[in-house]
Coordinates of C-alpha atoms in Angstrom, one line a residue:
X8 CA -5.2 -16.7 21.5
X9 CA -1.3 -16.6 21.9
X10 CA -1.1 -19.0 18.5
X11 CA -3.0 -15.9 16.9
X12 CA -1.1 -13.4 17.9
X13 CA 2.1 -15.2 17.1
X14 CA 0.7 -16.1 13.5
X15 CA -0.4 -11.9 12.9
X16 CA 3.5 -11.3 14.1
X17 CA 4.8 -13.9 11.8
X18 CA 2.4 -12.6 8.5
X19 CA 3.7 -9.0 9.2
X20 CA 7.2 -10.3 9.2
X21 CA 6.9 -11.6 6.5
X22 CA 5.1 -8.7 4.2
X23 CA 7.8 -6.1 5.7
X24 CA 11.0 -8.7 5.4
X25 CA 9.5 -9.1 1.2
X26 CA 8.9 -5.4 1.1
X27 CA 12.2 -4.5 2.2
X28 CA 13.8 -7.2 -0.1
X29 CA 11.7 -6.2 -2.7
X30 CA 13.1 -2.5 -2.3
X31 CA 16.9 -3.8 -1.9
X32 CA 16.6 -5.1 -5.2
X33 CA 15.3 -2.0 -6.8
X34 CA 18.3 -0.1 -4.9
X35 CA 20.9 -2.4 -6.1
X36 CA 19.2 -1.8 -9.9
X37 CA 19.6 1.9 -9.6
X38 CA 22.9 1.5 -8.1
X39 CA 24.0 -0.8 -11.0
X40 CA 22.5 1.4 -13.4
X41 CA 24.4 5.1 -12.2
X42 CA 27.7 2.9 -11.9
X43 CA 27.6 2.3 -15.7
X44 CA 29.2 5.1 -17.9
X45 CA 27.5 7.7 -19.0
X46 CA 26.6 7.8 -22.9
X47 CA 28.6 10.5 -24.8
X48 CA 26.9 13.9 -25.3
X49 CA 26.4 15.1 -28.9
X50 CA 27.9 18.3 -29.4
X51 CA 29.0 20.3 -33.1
X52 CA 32.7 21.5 -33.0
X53 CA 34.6 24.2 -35.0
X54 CA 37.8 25.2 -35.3
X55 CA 40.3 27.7 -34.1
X56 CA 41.1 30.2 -37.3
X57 CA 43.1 32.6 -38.5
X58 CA 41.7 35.6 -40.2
X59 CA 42.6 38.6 -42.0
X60 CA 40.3 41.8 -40.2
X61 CA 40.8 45.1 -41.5
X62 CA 41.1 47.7 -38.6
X63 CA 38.3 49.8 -38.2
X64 CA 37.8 52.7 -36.0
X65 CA 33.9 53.0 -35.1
X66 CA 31.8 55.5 -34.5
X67 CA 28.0 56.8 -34.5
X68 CA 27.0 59.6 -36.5
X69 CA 24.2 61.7 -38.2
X70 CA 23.3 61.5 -42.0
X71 CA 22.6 64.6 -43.6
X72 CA 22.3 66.2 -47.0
X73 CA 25.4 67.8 -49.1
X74 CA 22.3 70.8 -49.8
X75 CA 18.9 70.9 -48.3
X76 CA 17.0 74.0 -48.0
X77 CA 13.3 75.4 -47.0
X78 CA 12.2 77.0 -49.7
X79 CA 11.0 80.3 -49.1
X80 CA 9.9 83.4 -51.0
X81 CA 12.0 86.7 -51.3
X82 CA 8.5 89.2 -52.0
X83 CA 5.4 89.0 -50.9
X84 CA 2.4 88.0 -52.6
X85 CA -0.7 85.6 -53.1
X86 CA -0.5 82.6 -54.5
X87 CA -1.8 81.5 -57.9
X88 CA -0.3 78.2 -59.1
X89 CA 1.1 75.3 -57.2
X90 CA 3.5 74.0 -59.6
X91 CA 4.6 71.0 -57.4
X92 CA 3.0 67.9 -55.4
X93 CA 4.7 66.8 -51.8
X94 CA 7.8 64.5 -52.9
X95 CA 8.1 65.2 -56.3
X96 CA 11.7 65.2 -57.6
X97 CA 12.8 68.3 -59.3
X98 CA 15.5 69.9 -61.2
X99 CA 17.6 73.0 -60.7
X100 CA 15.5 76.0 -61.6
X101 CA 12.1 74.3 -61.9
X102 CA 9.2 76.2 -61.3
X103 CA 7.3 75.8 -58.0
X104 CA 5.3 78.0 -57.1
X105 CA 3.8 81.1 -58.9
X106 CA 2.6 84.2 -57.1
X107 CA 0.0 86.9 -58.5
X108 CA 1.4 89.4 -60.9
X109 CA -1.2 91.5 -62.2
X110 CA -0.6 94.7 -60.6
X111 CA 3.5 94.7 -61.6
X112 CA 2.7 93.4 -65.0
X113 CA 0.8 96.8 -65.0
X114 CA 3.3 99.0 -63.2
X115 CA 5.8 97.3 -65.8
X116 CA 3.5 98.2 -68.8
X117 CA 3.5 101.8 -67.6
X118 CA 7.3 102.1 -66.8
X119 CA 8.0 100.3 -70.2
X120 CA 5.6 103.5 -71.9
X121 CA 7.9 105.9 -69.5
X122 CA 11.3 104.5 -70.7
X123 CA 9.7 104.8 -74.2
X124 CA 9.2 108.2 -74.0
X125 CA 12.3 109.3 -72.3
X126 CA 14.1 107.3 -75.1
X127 CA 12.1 109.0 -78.0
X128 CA 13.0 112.6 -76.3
X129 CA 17.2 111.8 -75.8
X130 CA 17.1 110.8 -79.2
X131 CA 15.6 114.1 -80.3
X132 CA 17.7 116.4 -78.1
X133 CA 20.6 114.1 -79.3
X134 CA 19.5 115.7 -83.5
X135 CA 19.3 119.2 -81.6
X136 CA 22.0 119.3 -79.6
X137 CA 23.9 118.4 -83.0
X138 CA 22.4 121.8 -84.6
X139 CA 22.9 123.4 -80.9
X140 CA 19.4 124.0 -81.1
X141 CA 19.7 122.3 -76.9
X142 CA 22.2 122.9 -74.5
X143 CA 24.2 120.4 -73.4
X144 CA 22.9 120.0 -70.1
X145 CA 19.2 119.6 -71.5
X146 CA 20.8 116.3 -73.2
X147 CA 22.5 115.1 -70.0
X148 CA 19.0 115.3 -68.1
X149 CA 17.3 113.4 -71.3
X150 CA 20.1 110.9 -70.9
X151 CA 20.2 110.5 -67.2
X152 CA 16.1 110.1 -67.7
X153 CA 16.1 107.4 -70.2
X154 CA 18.8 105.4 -67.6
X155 CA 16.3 106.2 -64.7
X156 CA 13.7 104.5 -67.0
X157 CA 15.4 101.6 -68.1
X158 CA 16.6 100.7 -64.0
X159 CA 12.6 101.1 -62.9
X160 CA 11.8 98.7 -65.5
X161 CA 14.3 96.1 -64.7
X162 CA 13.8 96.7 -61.0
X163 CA 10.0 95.5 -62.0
X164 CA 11.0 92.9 -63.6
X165 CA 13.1 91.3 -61.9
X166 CA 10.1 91.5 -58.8
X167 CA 8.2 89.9 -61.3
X168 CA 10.4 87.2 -61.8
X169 CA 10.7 86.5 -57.8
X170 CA 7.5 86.1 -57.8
X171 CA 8.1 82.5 -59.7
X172 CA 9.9 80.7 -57.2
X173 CA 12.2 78.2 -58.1
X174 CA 14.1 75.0 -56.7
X175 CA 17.8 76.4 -56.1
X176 CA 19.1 72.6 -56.8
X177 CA 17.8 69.6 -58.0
X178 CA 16.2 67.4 -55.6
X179 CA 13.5 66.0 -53.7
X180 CA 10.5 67.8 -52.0
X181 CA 9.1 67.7 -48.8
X182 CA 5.7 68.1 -47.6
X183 CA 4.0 71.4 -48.9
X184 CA 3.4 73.8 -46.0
X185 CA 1.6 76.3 -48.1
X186 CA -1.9 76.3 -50.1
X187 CA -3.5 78.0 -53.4
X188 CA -4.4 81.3 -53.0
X189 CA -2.6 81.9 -49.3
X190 CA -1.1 85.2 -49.2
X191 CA 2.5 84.6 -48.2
X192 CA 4.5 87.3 -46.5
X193 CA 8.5 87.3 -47.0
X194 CA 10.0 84.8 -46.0
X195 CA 7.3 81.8 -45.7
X196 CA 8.4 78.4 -45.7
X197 CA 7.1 76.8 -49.1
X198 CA 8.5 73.0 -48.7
X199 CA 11.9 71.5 -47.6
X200 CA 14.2 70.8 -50.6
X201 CA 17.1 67.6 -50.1
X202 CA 20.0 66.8 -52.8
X203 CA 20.1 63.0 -51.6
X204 CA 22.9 61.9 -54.1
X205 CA 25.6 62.0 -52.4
X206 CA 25.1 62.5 -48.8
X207 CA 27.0 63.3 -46.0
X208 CA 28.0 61.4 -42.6
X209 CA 29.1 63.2 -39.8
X210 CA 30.9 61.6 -36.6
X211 CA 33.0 62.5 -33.9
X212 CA 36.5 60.5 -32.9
X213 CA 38.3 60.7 -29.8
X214 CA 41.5 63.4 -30.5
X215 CA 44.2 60.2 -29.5
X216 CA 42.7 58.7 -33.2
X217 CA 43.4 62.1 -35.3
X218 CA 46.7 61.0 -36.1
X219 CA 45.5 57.8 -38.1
X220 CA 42.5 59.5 -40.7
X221 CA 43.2 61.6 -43.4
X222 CA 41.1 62.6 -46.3
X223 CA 40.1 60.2 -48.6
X224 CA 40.2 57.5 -46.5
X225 CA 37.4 55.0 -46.8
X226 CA 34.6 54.2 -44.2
X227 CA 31.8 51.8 -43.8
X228 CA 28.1 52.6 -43.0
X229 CA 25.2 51.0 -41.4
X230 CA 21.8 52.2 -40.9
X231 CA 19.1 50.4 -38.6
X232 CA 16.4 50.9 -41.6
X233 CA 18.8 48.2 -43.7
X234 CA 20.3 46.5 -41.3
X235 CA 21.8 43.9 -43.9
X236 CA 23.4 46.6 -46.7
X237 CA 26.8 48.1 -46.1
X238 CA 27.0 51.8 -47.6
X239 CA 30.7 53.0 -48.5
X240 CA 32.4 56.2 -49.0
X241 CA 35.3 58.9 -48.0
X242 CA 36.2 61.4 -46.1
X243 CA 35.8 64.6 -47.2
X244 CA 36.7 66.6 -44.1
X245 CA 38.1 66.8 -41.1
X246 CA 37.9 69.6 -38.4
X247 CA 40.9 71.5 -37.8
X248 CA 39.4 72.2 -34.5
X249 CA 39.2 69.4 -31.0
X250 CA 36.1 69.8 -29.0
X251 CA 37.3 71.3 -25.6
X252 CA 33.9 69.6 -23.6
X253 CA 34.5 66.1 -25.2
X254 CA 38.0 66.3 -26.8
X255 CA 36.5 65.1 -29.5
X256 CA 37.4 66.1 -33.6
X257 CA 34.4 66.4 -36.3
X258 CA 34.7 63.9 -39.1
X259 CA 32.9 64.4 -42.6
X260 CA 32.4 61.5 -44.7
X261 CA 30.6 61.7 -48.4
X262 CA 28.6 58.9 -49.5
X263 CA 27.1 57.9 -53.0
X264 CA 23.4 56.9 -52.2
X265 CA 22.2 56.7 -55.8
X266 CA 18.9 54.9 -54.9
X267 CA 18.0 57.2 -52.1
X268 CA 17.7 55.1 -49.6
X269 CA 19.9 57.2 -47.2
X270 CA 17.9 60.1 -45.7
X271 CA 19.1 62.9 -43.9
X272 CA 18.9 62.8 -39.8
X273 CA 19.2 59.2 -40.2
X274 CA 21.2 57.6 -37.3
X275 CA 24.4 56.1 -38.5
X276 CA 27.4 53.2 -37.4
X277 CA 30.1 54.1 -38.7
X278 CA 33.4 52.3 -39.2
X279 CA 36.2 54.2 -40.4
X280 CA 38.9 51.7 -42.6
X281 CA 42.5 52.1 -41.4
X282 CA 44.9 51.0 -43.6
X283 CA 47.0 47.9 -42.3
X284 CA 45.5 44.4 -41.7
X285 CA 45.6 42.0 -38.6
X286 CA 45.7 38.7 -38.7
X287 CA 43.7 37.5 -35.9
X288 CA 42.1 34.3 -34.4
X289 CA 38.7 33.7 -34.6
X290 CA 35.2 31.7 -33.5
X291 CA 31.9 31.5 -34.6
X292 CA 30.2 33.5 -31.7
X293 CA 27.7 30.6 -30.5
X294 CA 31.0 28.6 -29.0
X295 CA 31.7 30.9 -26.6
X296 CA 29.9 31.2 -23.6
X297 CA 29.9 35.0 -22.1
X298 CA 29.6 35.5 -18.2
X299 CA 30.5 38.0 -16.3
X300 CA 32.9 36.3 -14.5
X301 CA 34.5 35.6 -17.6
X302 CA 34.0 33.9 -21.1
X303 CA 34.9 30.4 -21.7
X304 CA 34.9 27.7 -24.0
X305 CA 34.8 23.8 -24.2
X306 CA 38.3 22.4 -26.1
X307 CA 38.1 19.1 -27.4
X308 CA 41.1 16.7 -26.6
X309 CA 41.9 13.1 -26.7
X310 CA 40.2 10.9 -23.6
X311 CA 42.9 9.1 -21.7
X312 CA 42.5 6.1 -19.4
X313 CA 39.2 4.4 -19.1
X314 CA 38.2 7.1 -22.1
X315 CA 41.1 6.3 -24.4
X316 CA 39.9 6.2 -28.2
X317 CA 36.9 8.5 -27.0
X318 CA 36.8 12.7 -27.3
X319 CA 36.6 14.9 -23.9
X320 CA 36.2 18.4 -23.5
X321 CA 37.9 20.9 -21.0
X322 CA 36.7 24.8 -20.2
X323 CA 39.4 26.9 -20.5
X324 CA 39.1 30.9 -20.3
X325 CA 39.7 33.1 -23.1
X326 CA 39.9 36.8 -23.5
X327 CA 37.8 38.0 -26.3
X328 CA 37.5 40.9 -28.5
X329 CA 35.6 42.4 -31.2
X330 CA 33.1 40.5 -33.3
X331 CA 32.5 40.9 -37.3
X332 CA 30.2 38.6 -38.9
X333 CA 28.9 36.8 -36.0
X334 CA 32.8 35.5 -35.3
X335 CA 34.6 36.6 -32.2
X336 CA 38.1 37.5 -32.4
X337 CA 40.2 35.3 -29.5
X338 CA 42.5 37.8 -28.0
X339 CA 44.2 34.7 -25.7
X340 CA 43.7 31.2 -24.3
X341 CA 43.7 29.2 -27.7
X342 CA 45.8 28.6 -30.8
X343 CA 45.0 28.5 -34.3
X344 CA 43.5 25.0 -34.9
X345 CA 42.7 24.3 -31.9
X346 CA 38.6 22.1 -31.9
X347 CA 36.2 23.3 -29.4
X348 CA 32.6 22.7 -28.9
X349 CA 30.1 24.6 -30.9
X350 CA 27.2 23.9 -29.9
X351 CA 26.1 21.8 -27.0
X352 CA 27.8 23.3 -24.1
X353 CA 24.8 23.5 -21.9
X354 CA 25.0 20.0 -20.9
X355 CA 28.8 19.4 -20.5
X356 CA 31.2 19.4 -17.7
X357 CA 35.0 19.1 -17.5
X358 CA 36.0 15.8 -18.5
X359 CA 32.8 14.9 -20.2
X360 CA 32.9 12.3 -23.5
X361 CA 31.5 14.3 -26.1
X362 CA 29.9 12.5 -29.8
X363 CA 31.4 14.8 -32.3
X364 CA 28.5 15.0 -34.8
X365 CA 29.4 17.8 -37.3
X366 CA 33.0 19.6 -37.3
X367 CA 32.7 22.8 -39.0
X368 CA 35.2 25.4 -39.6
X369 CA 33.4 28.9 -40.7
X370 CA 36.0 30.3 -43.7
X371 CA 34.1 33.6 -44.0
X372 CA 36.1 36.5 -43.6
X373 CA 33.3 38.5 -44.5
X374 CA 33.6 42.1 -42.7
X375 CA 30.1 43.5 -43.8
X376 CA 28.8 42.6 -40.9
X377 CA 30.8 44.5 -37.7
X378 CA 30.0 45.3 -34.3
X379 CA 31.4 46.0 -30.9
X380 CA 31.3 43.9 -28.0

C-alpha cells in the first residue's frame, strides 16, 4: 500500500515538474522574442515648405440681386392673357400680362369723337374770330376745350397701356402667383423678377479692418451649392456708417455670374484679397495631429546608437494657423525643410524607427480652396 502511494506521488511529480518545464520554455520563448527589436513602422513623410499665401480677410454674407422686383399692377382689372410661364427669361419691356380693355377702348373711342369735335369748332371760331364774327373769349373757351379733350384722351390711354404690364428689367421670372381671368386689384403681386448677371454680395467686417478695403478691391466667393468653384469679384461699396450693436461696417461686393448659378439669399464665404503676400510655412493637413491639448507632429531625424543608419521620429508641438487647400500654415515649432511623418502616426511613439515608404512634398500653392481653423 505505502509502494502505491509513493509511486501516485512520484507520477504526479513528475507530470507537474514536465508541465512547469514545459511552460519555462514557452516563457523564455516569449521572453526572447519581446527582447528582439522591434520591426520599423511604415509611415509616408513630407516636407516642411514655404509658400506664398495672399492675405485674406473672411467673412459670411448674403447673395442678392443688383434689381429684383415683384411685379405688380398700377390699375385694376381682370385678366385676359398670360403672356409668361414661371421661369421664363425676359427682356426689358416684355409683355406679361394683359388686362381686359374693352370698356376704356370704348370710353377712348368716345373721348377721341369729343376731342374731334372740339377741334372741328376752335378751328371754326379760329375763321370767325378772323372776320370778328366771335369774340375773343368764345375762341379761348374753344381752345381751352380742344386741350381739355386732348388730356382725357391721353389720360385713357395711358390707363390703357397700364393695363399691359411689363418686365421693368430684363431677367428671370419667378413662380406666377396669379391666374387667367382673376380680377386683380392694385397692387397684386404678379411674379418675382431677378437681374442675376451681376449679383451682389453683402458682408459685414469688424470696424478695426476698415482701414485695409477700399473700393475695387477684389474678393473671393464660395457657396455650399458648389462647393469646388471659386466666384470672383469687387467691391462696389462700402458703408460710410459702423454698426453701433456689432461695430461692424457693411461691405458690398459685385460679382459677374454669367451662368446663373448664383441666386439671390444664397449664403456666402467670403474672403476679401488684401494686397501684400506672406510667405509662410506650410503642411499637408493629415500630418498634424489636432488635440486639444495641443497639436503636434512626428519629425523624422537620424537614429543614433543601437539605431544608427536607421530613421526615428520625435513629437514636437507646433502652433498652427489657417488652412487653404487642405495645407496648414505652421505658425512655430518647425523650419522650412524640416521631414515629418505624413501619414502613420497612430502607431508611433517617441523614438520609434520608422520605414520611410513615400516622401512627398505637396508644391500646390493653390488658394481656391480656404478655410478657417
Amino acid at each position: 500500500m505505502l509502494r502505491r502511494i509513493l509511486l501516485v506521488f512520484i507520477v504526479v511529480a513528475i507530470v507537474i515538474g514536465g508541465l512547469g518545464f514545459f511552460k519555462y520554455r514557452q516563457i523564455q520563448g516569449e521572453m526572447a522574442m519581446f527582447s528582439q527589436p522591434q520591426p520599423p513602422a511604415t509611415v509616408t513623410a513630407t516636407r516642411v515648405e514655404a509658400v506664398t499665401w495672399q492675405p485674406q480677410l473672411r467673412a459670411v454674407g448674403t447673395l442678392r440681386a443688383v434689381q429684383g422686383v415683384m411685379v405688380s399692377n398700377q390699375v385694376t382689372g381682370q385678366i385676359e392673357q398670360i403672356l409668361f410661364e414661371s421661369g421664363d427669361m425676359v427682356t426689358q419691356g416684355q409683355a406679361l400680362v394683359q388686362l381686359d380693355t374693352e370698356v376704356d377702348e370704348a370710353d377712348l373711342a368716345g373721348l377721341e369723337a369729343t376731342r374731334a369735335l372740339a377741334e372741328t369748332q376752335l378751328k371754326r371760331n379760329r375763321r370767325l374770330l378772323a372776320d370778328r364774327a366771335v369774340s375773343q373769349g368764345d375762341f379761348d373757351e374753344a381752345s381751352a376745350s380742344l386741350q381739355q379733350s386732348e388730356a382725357a384722351v391721353a389720360a385713357k390711354r395711358a390707363l390703357i397701356e397700364k393695363k399691359t404690364i411689363r418686365a421693368p428689367f430684363a431677367g428671370q421670372l419667378g413662380i406666377r402667383q396669379v391666374n387667367l381671368g382673376q380680377y386683380l386689384a392694385a397692387g397684386s403681386s404678379i411674379v418675382a423678377l431677378e437681374a442675376l448677371d451681376p449679383v451682389y454680395v453683402d458682408y459685414a467686417l469688424p470696424e478695426r479692418e476698415l482701414a485695409q478695403v477700399a473700393v475695387g478691391q477684389g474678393v473671393e466667393v464660395r457657396v455650399a451649392a458648389y462647393p469646388g468653384q471659386l466666384f470672383t469679384g469687387t467691391i462696389r461699396a462700402i458703408s460710410p456708417a459702423v454698426n453701433q450693436a456689432t461695430r461692424n461696417v457693411q461691405v458690398r461686393a459685385q460679382l459677374g455670374n454669367p451662368d446663373h448659378l448664383l441666386r439671390p439669399g444664397m449664403f456666402a464665404k467670403v474672403a476679401t484679397l488684401l494686397p501684400q503676400q506672406d510667405q509662410v510655412l506650410t503642411l499637408p493637413r493629415e500630418a498634424i495631429t489636432f488635440n486639444t491639448y495641443g497639436d503636434s507632429v512626428f519629425i523624422i531625424q537620424p537614429g543614433e546608437g543601437e539605431q544608427e543608419g536607421q530613421s526615428v521620429v520625435q513629437r514636437r508641438q507646433v502652433q498652427t494657423g489657417s488652412v487653404r487647400n487642405a495645407r496648414v500654415e505652421v505658425l512655430s515649432g518647425l523650419t522650412e525643410g524640416d521631414q515629418v511623418v505624413a501619414t502613420g502616426q497612430v502607431k508611433l511613439r517617441n523614438g520609434a524607427a520608422v520605414s520611410i515608404t513615400d516622401d512627398s512634398t505637396d508644391n500646390s500653392t493653390d488658394d481656391s480652396t480656404d478655410a478657417s481653423q
